[in-house]
Short mmCIF file of C-alpha atoms in Angstrom, two decimals:
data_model
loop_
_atom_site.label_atom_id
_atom_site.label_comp_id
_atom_site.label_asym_id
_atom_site.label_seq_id
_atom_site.Cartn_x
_atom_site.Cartn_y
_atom_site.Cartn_z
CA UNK A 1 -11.24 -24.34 -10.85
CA UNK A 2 -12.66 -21.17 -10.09
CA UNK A 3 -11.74 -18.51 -7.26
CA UNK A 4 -8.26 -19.75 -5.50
CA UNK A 5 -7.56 -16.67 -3.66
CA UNK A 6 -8.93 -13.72 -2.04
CA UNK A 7 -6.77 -11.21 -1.15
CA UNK A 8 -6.69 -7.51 -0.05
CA UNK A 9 -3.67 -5.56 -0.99
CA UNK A 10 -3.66 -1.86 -1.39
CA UNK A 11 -0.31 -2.12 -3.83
CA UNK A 12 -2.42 -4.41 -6.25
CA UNK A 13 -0.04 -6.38 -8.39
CA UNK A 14 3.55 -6.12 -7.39
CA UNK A 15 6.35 -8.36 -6.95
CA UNK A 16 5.04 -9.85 -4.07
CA UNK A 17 1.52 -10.96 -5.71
CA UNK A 18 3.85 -11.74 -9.00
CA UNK A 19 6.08 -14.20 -7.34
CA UNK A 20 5.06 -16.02 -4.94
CA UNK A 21 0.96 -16.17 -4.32
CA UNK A 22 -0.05 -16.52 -8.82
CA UNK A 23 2.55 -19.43 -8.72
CA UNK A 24 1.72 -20.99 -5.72
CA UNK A 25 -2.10 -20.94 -6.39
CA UNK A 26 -1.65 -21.50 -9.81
CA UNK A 27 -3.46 -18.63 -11.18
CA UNK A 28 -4.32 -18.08 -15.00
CA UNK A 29 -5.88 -15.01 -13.74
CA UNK A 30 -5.87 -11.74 -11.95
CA UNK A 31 -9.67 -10.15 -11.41
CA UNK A 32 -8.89 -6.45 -9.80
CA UNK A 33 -11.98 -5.32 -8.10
CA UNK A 34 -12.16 -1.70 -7.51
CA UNK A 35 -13.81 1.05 -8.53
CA UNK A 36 -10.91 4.00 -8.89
CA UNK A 37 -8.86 1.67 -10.94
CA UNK A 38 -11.89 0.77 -13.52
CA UNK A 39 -12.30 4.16 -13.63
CA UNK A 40 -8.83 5.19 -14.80
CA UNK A 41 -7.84 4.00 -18.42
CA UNK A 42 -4.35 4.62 -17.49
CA UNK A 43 -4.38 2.57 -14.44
CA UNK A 44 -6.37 -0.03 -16.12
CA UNK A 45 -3.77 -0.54 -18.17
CA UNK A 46 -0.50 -0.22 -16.20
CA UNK A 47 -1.77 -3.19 -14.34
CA UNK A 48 -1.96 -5.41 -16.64
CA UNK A 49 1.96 -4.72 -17.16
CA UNK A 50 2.56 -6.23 -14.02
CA UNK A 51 1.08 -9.39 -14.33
CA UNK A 52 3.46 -12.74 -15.07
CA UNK A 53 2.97 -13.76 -19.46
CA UNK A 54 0.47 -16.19 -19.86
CA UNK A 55 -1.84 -14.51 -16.31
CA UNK A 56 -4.87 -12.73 -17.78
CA UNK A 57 -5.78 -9.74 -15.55
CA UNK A 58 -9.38 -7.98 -16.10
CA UNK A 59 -10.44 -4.61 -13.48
CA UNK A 60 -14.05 -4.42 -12.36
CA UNK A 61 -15.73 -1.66 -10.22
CA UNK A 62 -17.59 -3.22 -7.18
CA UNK A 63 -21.20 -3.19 -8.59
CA UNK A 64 -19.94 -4.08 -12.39
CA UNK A 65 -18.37 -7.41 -10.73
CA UNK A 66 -21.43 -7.76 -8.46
CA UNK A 67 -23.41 -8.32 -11.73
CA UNK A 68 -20.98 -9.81 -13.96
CA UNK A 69 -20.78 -13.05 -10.87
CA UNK A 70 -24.41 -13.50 -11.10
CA UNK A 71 -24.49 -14.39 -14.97
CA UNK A 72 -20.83 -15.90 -15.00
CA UNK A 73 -19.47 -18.17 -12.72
CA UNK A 74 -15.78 -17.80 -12.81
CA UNK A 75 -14.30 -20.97 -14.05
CA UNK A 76 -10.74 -20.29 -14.41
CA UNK A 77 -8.23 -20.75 -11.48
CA UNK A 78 -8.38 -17.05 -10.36
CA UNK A 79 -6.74 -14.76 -7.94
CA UNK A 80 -9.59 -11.79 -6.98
CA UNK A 81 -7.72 -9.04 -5.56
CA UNK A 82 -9.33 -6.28 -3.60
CA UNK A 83 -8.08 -2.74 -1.60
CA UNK A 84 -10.14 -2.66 0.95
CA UNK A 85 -12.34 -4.83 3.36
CA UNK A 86 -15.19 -2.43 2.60
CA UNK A 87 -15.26 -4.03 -1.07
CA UNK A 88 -14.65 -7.70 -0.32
CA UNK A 89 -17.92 -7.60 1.86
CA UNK A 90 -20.01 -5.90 -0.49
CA UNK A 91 -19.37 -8.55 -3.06
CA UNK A 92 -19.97 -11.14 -0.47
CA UNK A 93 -23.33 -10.12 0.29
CA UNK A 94 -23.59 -9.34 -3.73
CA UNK A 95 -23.39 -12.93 -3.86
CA UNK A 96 -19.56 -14.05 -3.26
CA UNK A 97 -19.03 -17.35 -1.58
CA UNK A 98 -15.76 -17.65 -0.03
CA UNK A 99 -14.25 -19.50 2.78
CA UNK A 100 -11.04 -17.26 2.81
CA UNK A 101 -9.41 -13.82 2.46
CA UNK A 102 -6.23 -12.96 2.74
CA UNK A 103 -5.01 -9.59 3.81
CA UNK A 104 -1.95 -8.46 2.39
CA UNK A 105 -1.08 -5.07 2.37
CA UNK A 106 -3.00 -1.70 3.85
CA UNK A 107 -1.13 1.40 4.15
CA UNK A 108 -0.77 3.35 7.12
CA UNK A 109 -2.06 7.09 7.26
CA UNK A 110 -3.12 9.01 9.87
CA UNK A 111 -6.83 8.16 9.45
CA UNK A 112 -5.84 4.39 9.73
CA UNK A 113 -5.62 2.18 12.88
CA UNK A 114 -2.32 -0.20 12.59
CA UNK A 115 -2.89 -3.25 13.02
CA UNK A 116 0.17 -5.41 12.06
CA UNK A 117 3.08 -3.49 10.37
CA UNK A 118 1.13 -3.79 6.83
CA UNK A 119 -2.34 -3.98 8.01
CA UNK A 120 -4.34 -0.63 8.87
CA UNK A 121 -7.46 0.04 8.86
CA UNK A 122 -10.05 2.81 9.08
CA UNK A 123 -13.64 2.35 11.24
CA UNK A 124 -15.48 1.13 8.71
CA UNK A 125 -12.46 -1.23 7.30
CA UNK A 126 -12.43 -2.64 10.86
CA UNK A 127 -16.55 -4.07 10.61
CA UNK A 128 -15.98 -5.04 7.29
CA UNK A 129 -13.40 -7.52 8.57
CA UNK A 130 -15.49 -8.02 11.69
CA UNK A 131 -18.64 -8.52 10.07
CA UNK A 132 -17.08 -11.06 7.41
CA UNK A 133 -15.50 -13.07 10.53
CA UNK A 134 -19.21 -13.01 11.25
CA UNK A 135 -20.52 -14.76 8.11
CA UNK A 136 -17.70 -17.87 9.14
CA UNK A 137 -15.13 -16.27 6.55
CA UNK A 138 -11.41 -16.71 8.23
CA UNK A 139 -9.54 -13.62 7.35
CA UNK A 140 -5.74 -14.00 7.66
CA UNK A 141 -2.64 -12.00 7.33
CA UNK A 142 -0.06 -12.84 5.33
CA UNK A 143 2.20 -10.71 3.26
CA UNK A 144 3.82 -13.76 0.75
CA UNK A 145 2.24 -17.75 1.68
CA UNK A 146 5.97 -18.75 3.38
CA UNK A 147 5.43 -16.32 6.39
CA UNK A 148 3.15 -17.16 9.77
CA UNK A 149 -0.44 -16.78 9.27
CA UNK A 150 -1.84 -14.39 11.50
CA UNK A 151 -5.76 -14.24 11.93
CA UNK A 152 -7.88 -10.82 11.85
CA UNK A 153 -9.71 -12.19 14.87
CA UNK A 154 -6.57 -11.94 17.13
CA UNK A 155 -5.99 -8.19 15.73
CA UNK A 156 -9.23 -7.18 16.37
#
């Protein structure tokens, strides 16, 4: 029980996240941690839509799930899904424990460095992922759980 997964994935919940990594993990639910989509009613609410019947799905900003961890541990088998590295550290030194994160899926722009053909990152995404490497977090990338792992440290 509790978190199964950690992953980064600009797309949120798609196909991808749908079919293969909820099923595999066996996820009853979906904790979205960012703070444009728990700003936006309508975006709160498309993703939900996405999500496999019987997956609950719930969208925190960054500080909001910061506090919510420290009176709540999360006891369900959950899937916390995240758009940048940025975020994923600042809950870890909120309080997070992980031993994992999966990166998924990071567009490309011109402000981006590419890293793998669906990882990019800006400057500051590029610490974040250092600086969790740092803490003894392995950060891997893997678009769906059948393909080669590839790990951040050999990116960057």
């Amino acid at each position: 029980m509790g978190v199964k997964l950690v992953r980064i994935d600009d797309r949120l919940i798609h196909g991808q996240v749908c079919s293969t990594w909820i099923g595999d993990y066996g996820i009853e639910q979906v904790l979205i941690i960012n703070d444009k989509v728990s700003k936006d009613p309508v975006q709160k609410s498309v993703v939900g839509l996405a999500a496999p019947a019987g997956v609950r799905v719930l969208v925190f900003g960054v500080d909001q799930f910061i506090e919510v961890l420290k009176k709540n541990p999360i006891k369900k088998d959950t899937l916390l899904l995240f758009t940048t590295s940025t975020d994923v550290l600042k809950v870890v030194n909120g309080g997070l424990e992980i031993q994992k994160v999966n990166a998924g899926g990071m567009r490309y722009n011109e402000t981006r460095k590419r890293l793998t053909k669906s990882i990019s990152v800006t400057p500051e995404e590029e610490s974040a992922f250092k600086e969790l490497m740092d803490k003894g977090i392995e950060v891997f990338v893997q678009m769906v759980p059948k393909d080669d792992v590839v790990y951040m440290k050999d990116l960057i």
